[in-house]
Coordinates of C-alpha atoms in Angstrom, one line a residue:
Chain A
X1 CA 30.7 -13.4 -35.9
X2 CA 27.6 -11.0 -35.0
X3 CA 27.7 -8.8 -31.6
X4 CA 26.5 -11.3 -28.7
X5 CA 23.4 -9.0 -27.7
X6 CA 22.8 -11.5 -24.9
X7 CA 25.4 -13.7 -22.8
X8 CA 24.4 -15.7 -19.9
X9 CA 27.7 -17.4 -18.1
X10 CA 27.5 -20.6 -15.9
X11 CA 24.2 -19.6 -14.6
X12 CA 23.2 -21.7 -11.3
X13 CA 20.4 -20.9 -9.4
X14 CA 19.3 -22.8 -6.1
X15 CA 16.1 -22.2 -4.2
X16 CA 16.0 -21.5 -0.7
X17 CA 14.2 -24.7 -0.7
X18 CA 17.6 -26.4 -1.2
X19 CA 16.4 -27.3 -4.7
X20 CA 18.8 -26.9 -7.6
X21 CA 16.6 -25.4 -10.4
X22 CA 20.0 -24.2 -13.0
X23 CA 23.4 -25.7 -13.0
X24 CA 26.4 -24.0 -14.8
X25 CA 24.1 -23.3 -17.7
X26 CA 25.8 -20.5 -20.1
X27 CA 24.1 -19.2 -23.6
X28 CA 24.5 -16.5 -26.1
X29 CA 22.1 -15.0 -28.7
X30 CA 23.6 -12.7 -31.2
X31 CA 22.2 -10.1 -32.7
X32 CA 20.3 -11.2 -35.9
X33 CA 19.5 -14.8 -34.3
X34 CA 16.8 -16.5 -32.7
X35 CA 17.2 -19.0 -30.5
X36 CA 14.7 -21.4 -28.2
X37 CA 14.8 -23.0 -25.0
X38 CA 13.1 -26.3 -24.8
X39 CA 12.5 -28.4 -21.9
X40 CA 9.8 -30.1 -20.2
X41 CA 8.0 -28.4 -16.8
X42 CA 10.5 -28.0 -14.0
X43 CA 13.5 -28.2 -16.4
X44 CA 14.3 -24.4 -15.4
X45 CA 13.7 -22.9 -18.8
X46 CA 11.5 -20.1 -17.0
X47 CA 14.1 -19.4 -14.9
X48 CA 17.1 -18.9 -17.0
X49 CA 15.3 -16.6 -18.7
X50 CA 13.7 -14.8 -15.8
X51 CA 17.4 -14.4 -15.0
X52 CA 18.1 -13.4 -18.0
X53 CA 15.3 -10.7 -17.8
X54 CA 16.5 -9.7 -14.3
X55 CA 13.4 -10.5 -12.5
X56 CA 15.1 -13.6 -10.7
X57 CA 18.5 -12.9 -9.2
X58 CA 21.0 -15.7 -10.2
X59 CA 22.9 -17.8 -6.9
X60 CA 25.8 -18.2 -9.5
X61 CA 27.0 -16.8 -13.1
X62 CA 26.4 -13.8 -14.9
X63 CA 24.0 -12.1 -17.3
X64 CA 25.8 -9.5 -20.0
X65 CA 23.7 -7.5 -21.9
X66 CA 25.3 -6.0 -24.5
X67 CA 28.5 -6.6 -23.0
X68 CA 27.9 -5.0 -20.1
X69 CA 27.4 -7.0 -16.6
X70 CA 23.9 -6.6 -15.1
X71 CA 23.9 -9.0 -12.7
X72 CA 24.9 -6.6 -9.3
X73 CA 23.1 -3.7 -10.5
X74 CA 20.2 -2.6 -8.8
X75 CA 17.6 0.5 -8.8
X76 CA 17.8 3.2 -11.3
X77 CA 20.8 1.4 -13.1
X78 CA 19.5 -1.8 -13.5
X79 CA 16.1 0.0 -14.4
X80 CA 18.0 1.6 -17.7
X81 CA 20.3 -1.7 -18.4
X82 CA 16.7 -3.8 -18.6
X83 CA 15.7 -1.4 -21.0
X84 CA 17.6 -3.2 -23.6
X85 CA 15.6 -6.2 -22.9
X86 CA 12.3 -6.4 -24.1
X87 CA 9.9 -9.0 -22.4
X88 CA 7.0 -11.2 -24.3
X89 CA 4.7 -13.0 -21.5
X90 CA 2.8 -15.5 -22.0
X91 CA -0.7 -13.6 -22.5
X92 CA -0.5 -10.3 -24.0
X93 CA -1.3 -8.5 -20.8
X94 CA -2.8 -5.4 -22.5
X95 CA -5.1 -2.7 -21.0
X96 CA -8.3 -4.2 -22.3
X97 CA -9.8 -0.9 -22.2
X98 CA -7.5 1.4 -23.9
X99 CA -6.4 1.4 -27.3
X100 CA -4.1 -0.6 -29.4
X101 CA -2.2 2.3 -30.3
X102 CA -2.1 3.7 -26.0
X103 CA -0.9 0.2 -25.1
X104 CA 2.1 0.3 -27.6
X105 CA 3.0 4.3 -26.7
X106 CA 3.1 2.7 -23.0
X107 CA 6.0 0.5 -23.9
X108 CA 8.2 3.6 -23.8
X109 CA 7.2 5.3 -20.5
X110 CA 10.3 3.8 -19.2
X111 CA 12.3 6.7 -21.4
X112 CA 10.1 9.7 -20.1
X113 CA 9.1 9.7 -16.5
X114 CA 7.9 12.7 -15.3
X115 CA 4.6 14.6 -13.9
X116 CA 2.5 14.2 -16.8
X117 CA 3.2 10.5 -17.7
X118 CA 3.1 10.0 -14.4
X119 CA -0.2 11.3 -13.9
X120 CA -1.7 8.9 -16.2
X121 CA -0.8 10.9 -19.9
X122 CA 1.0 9.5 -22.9
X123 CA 4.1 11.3 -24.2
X124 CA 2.4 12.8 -28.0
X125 CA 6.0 12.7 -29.3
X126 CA 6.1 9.2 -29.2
X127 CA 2.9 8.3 -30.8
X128 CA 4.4 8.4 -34.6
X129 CA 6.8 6.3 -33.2
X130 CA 4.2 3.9 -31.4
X131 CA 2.2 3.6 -35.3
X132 CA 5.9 2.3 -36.9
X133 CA 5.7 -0.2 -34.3
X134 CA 2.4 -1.4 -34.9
X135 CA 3.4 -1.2 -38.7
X136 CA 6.0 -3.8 -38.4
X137 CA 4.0 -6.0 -36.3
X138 CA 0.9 -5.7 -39.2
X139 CA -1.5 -4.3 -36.6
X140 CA -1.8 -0.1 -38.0
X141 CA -5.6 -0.7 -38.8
X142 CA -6.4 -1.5 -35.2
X143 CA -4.4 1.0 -33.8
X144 CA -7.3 3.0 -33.0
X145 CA -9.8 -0.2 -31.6
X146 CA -10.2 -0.9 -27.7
X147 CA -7.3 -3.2 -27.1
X148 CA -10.2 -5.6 -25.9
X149 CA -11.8 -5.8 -29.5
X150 CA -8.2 -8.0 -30.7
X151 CA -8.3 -11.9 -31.0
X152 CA -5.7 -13.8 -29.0
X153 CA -3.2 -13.3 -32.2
X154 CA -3.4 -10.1 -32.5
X155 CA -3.6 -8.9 -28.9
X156 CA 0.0 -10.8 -28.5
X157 CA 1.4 -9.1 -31.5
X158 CA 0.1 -5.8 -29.9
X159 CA 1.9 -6.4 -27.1
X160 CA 5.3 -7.5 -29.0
X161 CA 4.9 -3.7 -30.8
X162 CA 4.8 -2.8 -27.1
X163 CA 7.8 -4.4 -26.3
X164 CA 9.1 -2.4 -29.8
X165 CA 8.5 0.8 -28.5
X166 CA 10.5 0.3 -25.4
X167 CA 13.3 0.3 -28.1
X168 CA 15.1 -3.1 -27.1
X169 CA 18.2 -4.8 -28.7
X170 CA 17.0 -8.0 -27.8
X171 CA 13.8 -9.4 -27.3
X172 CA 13.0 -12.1 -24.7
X173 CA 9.4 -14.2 -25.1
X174 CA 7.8 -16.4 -21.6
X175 CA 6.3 -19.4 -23.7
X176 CA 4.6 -16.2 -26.2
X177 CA 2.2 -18.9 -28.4
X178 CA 1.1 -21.0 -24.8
X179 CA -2.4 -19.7 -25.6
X180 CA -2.7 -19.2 -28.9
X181 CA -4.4 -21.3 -31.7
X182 CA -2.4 -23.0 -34.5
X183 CA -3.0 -20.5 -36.8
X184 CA -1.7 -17.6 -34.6
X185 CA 1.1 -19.3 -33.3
X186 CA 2.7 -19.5 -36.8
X187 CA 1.8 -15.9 -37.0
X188 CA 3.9 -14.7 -33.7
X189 CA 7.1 -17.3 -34.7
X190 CA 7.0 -15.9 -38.2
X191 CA 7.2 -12.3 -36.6
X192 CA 9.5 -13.3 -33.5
X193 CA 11.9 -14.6 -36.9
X194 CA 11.4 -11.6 -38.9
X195 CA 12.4 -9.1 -36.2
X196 CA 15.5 -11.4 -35.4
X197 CA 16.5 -11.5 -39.5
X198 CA 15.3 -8.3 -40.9
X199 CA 15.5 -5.7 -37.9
X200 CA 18.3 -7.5 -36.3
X201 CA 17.7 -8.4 -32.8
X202 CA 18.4 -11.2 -30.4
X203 CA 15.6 -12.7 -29.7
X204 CA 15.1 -15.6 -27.3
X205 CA 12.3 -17.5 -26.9
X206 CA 11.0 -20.3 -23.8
X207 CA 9.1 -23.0 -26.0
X208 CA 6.8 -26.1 -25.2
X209 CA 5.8 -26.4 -29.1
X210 CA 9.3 -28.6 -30.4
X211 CA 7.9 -28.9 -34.4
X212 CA 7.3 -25.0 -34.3
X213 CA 10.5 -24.1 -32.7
X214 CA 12.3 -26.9 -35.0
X215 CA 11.3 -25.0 -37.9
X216 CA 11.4 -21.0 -36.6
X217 CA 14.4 -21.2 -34.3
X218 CA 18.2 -20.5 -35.4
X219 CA 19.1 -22.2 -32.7
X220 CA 17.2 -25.0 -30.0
X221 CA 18.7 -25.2 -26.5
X222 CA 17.4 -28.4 -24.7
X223 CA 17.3 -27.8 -20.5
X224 CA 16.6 -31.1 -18.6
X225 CA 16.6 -30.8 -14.9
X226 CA 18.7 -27.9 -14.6
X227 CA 21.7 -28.9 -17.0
X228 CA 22.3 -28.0 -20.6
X229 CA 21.3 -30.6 -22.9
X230 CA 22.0 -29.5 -26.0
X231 CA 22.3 -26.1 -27.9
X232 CA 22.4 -26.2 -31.3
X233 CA 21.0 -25.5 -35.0
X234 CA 18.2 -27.3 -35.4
X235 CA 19.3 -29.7 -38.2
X236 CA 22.2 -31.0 -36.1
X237 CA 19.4 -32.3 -33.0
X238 CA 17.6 -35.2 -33.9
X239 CA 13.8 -36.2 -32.7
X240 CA 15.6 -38.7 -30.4
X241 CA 17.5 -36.0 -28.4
X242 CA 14.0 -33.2 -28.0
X243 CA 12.4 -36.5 -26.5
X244 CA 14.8 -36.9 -24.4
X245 CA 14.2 -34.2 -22.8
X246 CA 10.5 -35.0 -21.7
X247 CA 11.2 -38.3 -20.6
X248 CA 9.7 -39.3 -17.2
X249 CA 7.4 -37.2 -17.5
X250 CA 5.2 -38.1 -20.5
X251 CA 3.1 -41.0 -18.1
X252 CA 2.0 -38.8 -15.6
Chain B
X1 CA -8.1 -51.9 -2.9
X2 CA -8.5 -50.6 -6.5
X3 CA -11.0 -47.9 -7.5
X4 CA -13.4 -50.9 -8.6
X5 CA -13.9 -52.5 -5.5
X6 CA -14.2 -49.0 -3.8
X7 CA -17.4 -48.3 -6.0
X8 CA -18.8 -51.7 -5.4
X9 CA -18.0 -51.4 -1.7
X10 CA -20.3 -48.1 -1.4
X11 CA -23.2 -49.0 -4.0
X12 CA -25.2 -50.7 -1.0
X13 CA -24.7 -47.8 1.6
X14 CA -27.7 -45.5 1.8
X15 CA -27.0 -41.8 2.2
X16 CA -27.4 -41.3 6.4
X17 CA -30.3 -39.3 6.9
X18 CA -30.1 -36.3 8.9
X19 CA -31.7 -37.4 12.6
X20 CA -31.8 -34.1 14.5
X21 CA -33.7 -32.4 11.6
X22 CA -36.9 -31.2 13.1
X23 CA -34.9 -30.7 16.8
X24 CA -32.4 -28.0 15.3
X25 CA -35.5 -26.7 13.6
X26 CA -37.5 -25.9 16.9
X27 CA -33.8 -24.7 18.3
X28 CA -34.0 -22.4 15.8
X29 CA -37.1 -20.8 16.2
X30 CA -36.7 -20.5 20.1
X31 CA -33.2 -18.8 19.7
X32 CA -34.5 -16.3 17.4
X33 CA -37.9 -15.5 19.4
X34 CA -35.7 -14.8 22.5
X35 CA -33.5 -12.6 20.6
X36 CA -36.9 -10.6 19.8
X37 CA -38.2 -10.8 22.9
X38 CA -34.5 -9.1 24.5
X39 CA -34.8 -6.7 21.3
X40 CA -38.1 -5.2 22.4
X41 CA -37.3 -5.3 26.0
X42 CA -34.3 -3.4 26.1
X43 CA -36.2 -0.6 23.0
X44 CA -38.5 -0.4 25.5
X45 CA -41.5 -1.4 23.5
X46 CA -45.0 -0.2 24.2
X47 CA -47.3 -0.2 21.5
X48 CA -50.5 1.1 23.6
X49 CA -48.3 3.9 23.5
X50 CA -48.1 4.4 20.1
X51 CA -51.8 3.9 19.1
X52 CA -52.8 6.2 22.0
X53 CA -50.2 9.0 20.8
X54 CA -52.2 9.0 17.2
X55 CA -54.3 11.9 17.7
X56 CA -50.4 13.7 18.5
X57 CA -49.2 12.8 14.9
X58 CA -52.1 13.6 13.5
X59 CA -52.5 17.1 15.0
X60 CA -48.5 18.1 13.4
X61 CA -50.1 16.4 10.1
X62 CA -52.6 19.0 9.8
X63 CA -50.9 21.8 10.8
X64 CA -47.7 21.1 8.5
X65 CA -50.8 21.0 5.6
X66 CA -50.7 22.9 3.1
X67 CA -47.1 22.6 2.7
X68 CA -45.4 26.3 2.5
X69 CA -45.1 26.5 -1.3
X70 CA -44.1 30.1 -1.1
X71 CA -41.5 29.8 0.4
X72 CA -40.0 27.2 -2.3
X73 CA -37.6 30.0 -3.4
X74 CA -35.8 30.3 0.4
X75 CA -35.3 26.7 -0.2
X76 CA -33.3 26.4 -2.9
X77 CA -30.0 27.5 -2.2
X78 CA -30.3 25.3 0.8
X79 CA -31.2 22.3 -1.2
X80 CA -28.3 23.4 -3.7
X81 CA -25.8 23.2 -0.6
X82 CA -27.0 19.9 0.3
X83 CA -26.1 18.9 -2.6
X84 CA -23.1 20.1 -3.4
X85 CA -21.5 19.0 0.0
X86 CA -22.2 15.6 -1.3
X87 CA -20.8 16.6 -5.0
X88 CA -17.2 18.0 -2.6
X89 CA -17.1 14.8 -0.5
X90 CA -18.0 12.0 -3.2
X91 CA -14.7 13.9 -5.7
X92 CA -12.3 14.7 -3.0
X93 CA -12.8 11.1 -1.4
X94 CA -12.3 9.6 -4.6
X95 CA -8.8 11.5 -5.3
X96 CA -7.7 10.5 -1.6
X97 CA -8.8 7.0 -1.5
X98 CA -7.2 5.9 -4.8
X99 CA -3.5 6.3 -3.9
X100 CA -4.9 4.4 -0.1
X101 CA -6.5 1.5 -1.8
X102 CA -3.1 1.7 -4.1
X103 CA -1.2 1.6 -0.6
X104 CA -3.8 -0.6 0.8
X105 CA -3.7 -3.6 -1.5
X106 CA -1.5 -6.6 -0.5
X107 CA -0.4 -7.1 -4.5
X108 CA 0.6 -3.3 -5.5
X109 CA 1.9 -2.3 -1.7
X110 CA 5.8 -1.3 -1.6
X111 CA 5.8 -2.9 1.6
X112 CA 3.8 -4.7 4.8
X113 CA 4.3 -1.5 6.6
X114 CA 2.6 1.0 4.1
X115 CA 0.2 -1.9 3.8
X116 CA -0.8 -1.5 7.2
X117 CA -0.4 1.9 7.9
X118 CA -3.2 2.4 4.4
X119 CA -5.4 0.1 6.2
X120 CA -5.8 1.3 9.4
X121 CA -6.1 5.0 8.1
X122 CA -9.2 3.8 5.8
X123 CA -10.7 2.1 8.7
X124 CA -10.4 4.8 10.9
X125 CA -12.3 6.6 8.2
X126 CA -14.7 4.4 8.2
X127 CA -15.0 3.5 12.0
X128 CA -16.0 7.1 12.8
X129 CA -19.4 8.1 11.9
X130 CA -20.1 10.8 9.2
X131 CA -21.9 13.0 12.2
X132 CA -18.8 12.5 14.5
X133 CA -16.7 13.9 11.9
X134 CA -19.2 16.8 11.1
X135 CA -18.5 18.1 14.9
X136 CA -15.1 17.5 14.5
X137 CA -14.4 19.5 11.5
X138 CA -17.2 22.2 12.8
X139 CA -14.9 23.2 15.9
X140 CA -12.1 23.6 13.4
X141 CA -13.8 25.3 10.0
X142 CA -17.0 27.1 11.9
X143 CA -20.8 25.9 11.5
X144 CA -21.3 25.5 7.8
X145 CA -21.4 23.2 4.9
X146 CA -17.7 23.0 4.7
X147 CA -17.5 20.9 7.6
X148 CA -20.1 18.8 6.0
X149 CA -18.2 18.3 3.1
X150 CA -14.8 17.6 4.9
X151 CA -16.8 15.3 6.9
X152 CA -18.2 13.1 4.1
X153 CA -15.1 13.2 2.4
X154 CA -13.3 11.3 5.2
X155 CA -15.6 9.1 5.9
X156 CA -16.0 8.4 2.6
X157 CA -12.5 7.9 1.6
X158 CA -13.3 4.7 4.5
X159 CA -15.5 3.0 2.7
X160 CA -14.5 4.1 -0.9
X161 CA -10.5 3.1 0.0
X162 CA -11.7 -0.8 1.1
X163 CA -13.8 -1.4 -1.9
X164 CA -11.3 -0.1 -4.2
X165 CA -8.4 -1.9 -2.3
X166 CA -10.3 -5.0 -3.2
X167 CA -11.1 -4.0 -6.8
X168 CA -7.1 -3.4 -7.2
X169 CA -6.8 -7.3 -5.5
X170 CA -8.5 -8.4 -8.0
X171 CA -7.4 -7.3 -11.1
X172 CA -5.1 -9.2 -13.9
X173 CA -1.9 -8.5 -12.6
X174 CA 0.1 -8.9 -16.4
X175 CA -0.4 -5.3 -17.6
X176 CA 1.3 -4.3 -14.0
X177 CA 4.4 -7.0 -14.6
X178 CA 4.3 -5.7 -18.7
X179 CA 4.6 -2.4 -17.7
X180 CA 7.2 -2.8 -14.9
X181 CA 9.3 -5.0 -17.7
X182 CA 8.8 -2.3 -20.1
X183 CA 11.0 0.1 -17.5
X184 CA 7.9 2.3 -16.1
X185 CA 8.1 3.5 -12.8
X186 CA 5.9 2.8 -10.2
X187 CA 3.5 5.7 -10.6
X188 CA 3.0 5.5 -14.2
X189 CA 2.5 1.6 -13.5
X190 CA -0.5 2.9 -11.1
X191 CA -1.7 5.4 -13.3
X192 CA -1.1 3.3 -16.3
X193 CA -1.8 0.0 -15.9
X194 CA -4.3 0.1 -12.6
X195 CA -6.0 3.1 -12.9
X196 CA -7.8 1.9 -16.6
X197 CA -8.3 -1.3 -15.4
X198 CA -9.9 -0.1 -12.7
X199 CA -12.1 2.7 -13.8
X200 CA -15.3 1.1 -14.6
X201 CA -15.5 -0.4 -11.1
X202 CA -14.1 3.2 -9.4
X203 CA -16.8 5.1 -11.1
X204 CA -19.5 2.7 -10.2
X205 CA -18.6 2.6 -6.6
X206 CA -18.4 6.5 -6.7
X207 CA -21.7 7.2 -7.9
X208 CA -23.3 4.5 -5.4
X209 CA -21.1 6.7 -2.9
X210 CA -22.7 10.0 -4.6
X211 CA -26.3 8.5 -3.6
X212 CA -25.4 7.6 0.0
X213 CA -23.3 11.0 0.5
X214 CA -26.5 13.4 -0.6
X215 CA -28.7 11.1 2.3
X216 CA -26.2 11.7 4.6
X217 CA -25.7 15.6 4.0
X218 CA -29.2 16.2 4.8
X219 CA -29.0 14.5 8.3
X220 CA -25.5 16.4 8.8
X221 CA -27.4 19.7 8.8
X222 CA -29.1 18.7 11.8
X223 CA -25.3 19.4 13.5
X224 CA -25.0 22.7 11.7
X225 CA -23.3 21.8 8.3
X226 CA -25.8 23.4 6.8
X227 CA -28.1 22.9 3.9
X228 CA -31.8 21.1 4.0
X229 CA -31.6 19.5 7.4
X230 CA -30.5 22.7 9.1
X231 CA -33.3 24.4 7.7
X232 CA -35.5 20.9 8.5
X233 CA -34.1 21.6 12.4
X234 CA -34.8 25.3 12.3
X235 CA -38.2 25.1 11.6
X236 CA -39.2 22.5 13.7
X237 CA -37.5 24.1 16.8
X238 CA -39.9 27.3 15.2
X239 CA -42.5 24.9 15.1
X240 CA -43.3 26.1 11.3
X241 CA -44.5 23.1 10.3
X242 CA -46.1 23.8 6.6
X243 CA -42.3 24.6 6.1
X244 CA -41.4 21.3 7.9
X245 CA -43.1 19.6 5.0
X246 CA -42.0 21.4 2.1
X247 CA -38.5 20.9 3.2
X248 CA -39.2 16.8 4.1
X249 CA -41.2 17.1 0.4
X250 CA -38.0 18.3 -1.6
X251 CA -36.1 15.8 0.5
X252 CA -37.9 13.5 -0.9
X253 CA -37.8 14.5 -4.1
X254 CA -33.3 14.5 -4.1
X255 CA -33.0 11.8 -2.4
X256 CA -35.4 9.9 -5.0
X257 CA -33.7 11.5 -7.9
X258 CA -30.4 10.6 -6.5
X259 CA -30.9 7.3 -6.8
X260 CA -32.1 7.5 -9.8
X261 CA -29.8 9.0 -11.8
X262 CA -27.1 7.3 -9.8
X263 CA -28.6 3.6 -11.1
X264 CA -28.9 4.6 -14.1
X265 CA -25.3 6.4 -14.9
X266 CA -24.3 3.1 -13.3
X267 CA -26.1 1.3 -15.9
X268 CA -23.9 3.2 -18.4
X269 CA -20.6 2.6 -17.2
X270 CA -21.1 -1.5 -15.8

């Protein structure tokens, strides 16, 4: 079996609201695989992975990343363990007003802080580095536009070369086709995929598309209320059992 | 009662007309022509004054005429200063407000505290007029345009450090939370992520700045921070007048071109 990249064990997480938004929910994504999280609004599929992503701090379980525990480490530690995790939102969230190419470089600011990328330069070493990016995401022609001048599709695959050039073992993706057009959305799950089989990463992706991530996705992993529904290949889940999952809430 | 009956229920009413229309009207007008009447009262108003005074006005009008072209060469290191002490204050304000409006804004402060404490500073800046600041910083540097220019630089930094704190509140806060995931720190979030988002907005709110800050460095030479209006209060206390209107001539002439070039480098960046 492939290295487990990412391992999430009996993660609960209760608001101080009293409300239970994660029960005991555990997953692992090996390297090489791509798995989806599928559940209706409120499920807490943004939550696992914001937990997963250390942005949320679980009430229960752990996160391993790479094997290694990151759920009690804080400040500069946690800061180098979440570089092994890199994040996909929803929009691309690009500097509209510097290049394709400066936005990518950014992604790996985390590796040299000091004066000068501090005061607002890019590190030149990296740039090279920031172009293969861009190459494996299709986008080296643009590198050179206003980040601005790309359409939805291509600002969000700018922003996954971004999340490249941090230099992550896994990649994790916040509903990453929520505000795209058909035609792009196949184009970001056929890259998501192709990272995952030909480069090797875990990547883990929150869904609310259940066809695209039926036919994209190694693995599906239904949430509904808080609990594990299911988690498994998705020949083995049947139409029946994704439904499920957004019953009671289809009416209103 | 279900939505249909609602709408039936209502289609008869007639929207209620407004009875006290003409009433809050006339209230209206009688509260504003008191406040007038106080206004001109406490100015102490006298027009007969004024139209009586004429042949005064007219008298300096004719002796400040011809304006003292010759001495157009004295001028125009003076002018230069004035000037520059706006070039010093606009830049300097710029570099010091932009880390304050970075403090100063609820959604990139570290904390409530720095919030506050970034606040208060930039109103303070703002609360104190220009000319106060011009006698403060003249007991500390000496008469000269350096105390002009430290003194529109802090009171610029007021009004420059609130607008840009609200620029900063407004922006898309995803390339911030991108960069943060990405394992950036917080400065080269800020310099990063906020700064190019916020650029076209800083630059257009610095050269409106520029504009105000050359207006207001001719008046601080009237306290001794040199440039135009010291000369401007020189020669009147000399009564020179056909230097009095060169000087308010070439005033004119900055303060017109100011404003010019500053709309229309505006323009470029917008």
């Amino acid at each position: 079996m492939a290295e487990r990249l990412i391992e999430a064990n009996n993660l609960g997480m209760r608001y101080p609201t009293g409300r239970l938004a994660l029960q005991s929910a555990s997953l692992a994504v090996s390297a090489g695989e791509f798995a989806v999280i599928l559940g209706a609004n409120g499920s807490g599929k943004s939550t696992m992975l914001r937990i997963i992503a250390c942005i949320t701090k679980p009430s229960d379980g752990h996160v391993l990343v790479g094997g290694q525990d990151i759920t009690g480490l804080t400040g500069r530690r946690l800061a180098n363990a979440r570089m092994a995790l890199g994040m996909v939102f929803q929009n691309a969230n690009l500097v509209k007003r510097r290049s394709v190419i400066a936005n990518v470089v950014c992604g790996t600011l985390g590796r040299h802080r000091n004066m000068m990328t501090s005061l607002g330069m890019l590190p030149a070493e990296e740039f090279p580095f920031g172009m293969r990016c861009l190459e494996r995401v299709g986008l080296t022609k643009f590198a050179y536009q206003r980040a601005s001048t790309l359409s939805g599709g291509q600002a969000q695959r700018a922003s996954i070369a971004r999340a490249l050039a941090q230099r992550p073992k896994a990649l994790l993706a916040d509903e990453p086709i929520a505000s795209l057009d058909p035609e792009a959305s196949e184009e970001v799950m056929r890259l998501l995929r192709r990272l995952a089989k030909d480069e090797g990463m875990a990547v883990l992706a929150v869904l609310h598309q259940p066809e695209l991530a039926r036919r994209y996705a190694d693995r599906l992993l239904g949430l509904r209320q808080g609990v594990i529904a299911f988690a498994d290949a998705p020949d083995c889940i049947t139409d029946g059992e994704i439904d499920s999952l957004y019953q009671g809430f289809a009416g209103t | 009662m279900n939505s249909e009956t609602a709408i039936a229920d209502t289609s008869g009413a007639k929207p209620a007309a407004p009875r006290y229309d003409g009433l809050r009207k006339a209230a209206i007008a009688v509260v504003l022509i008191l406040v007038l009447v106080q206004a001109m009262y406490v100015v102490q108003a006298r027009p007969q004054d004024l139209i009586t005074g004429v042949h005064g006005m007219a008298d300096i009008i004719s002796r400040s005429l011809p304006p003292d072209f010759g001495g157009f060469s004295d001028q125009i290191w003076p002018a230069l200063q004035t000037v520059d002490i706006a070039i010093f204050g606009t830049f300097f304000a710029i570099f010091l407000a932009l880390p304050l409006a970075w403090l100063g804004a609820h959604n990139t402060t570290p904390s409530r505290v720095t919030y506050h404490l970034a606040r208060s500073l930039i109103a303070i800046c703002r609360a104190v007029p220009d000319l106060v600041w011009a006698l403060l910083f003249v007991t500390a540097v000496g008469l000269g345009p350096f105390a002009g220019a430290l003194a529109l630089t802090v009171h610029s930094i007021g009004m420059l450090g609130r607008l840009l704190a609200e620029v900063i509140e407004d922006m898309d806060m995803g390339p911030m939370e991108a960069l943060r995931s990405t394992g950036a720190g917080q400065l080269q979030v800020f310099s990063h992520a906020v700064v190019p988002s916020v650029l076209p907005s800083l630059m257009g709110i610095a050269l409106y700045r520029l504009d105000d800050n050359i207006r207001s460095s001719l008046v601080l030479g009237f306290v001794g921070a040199g440039g135009i209006g010291f000369q401007l209060l020189s020669a009147m206390n000399l009564f020179d007048y056909p230097t009095v209107s060169l000087l308010l001539i070439m005033t004119f002439v900055i303060v017109i071109g100011a404003e010019r070039m500053s709309a229309a480098l505006r323009k470029r960046v917008a």
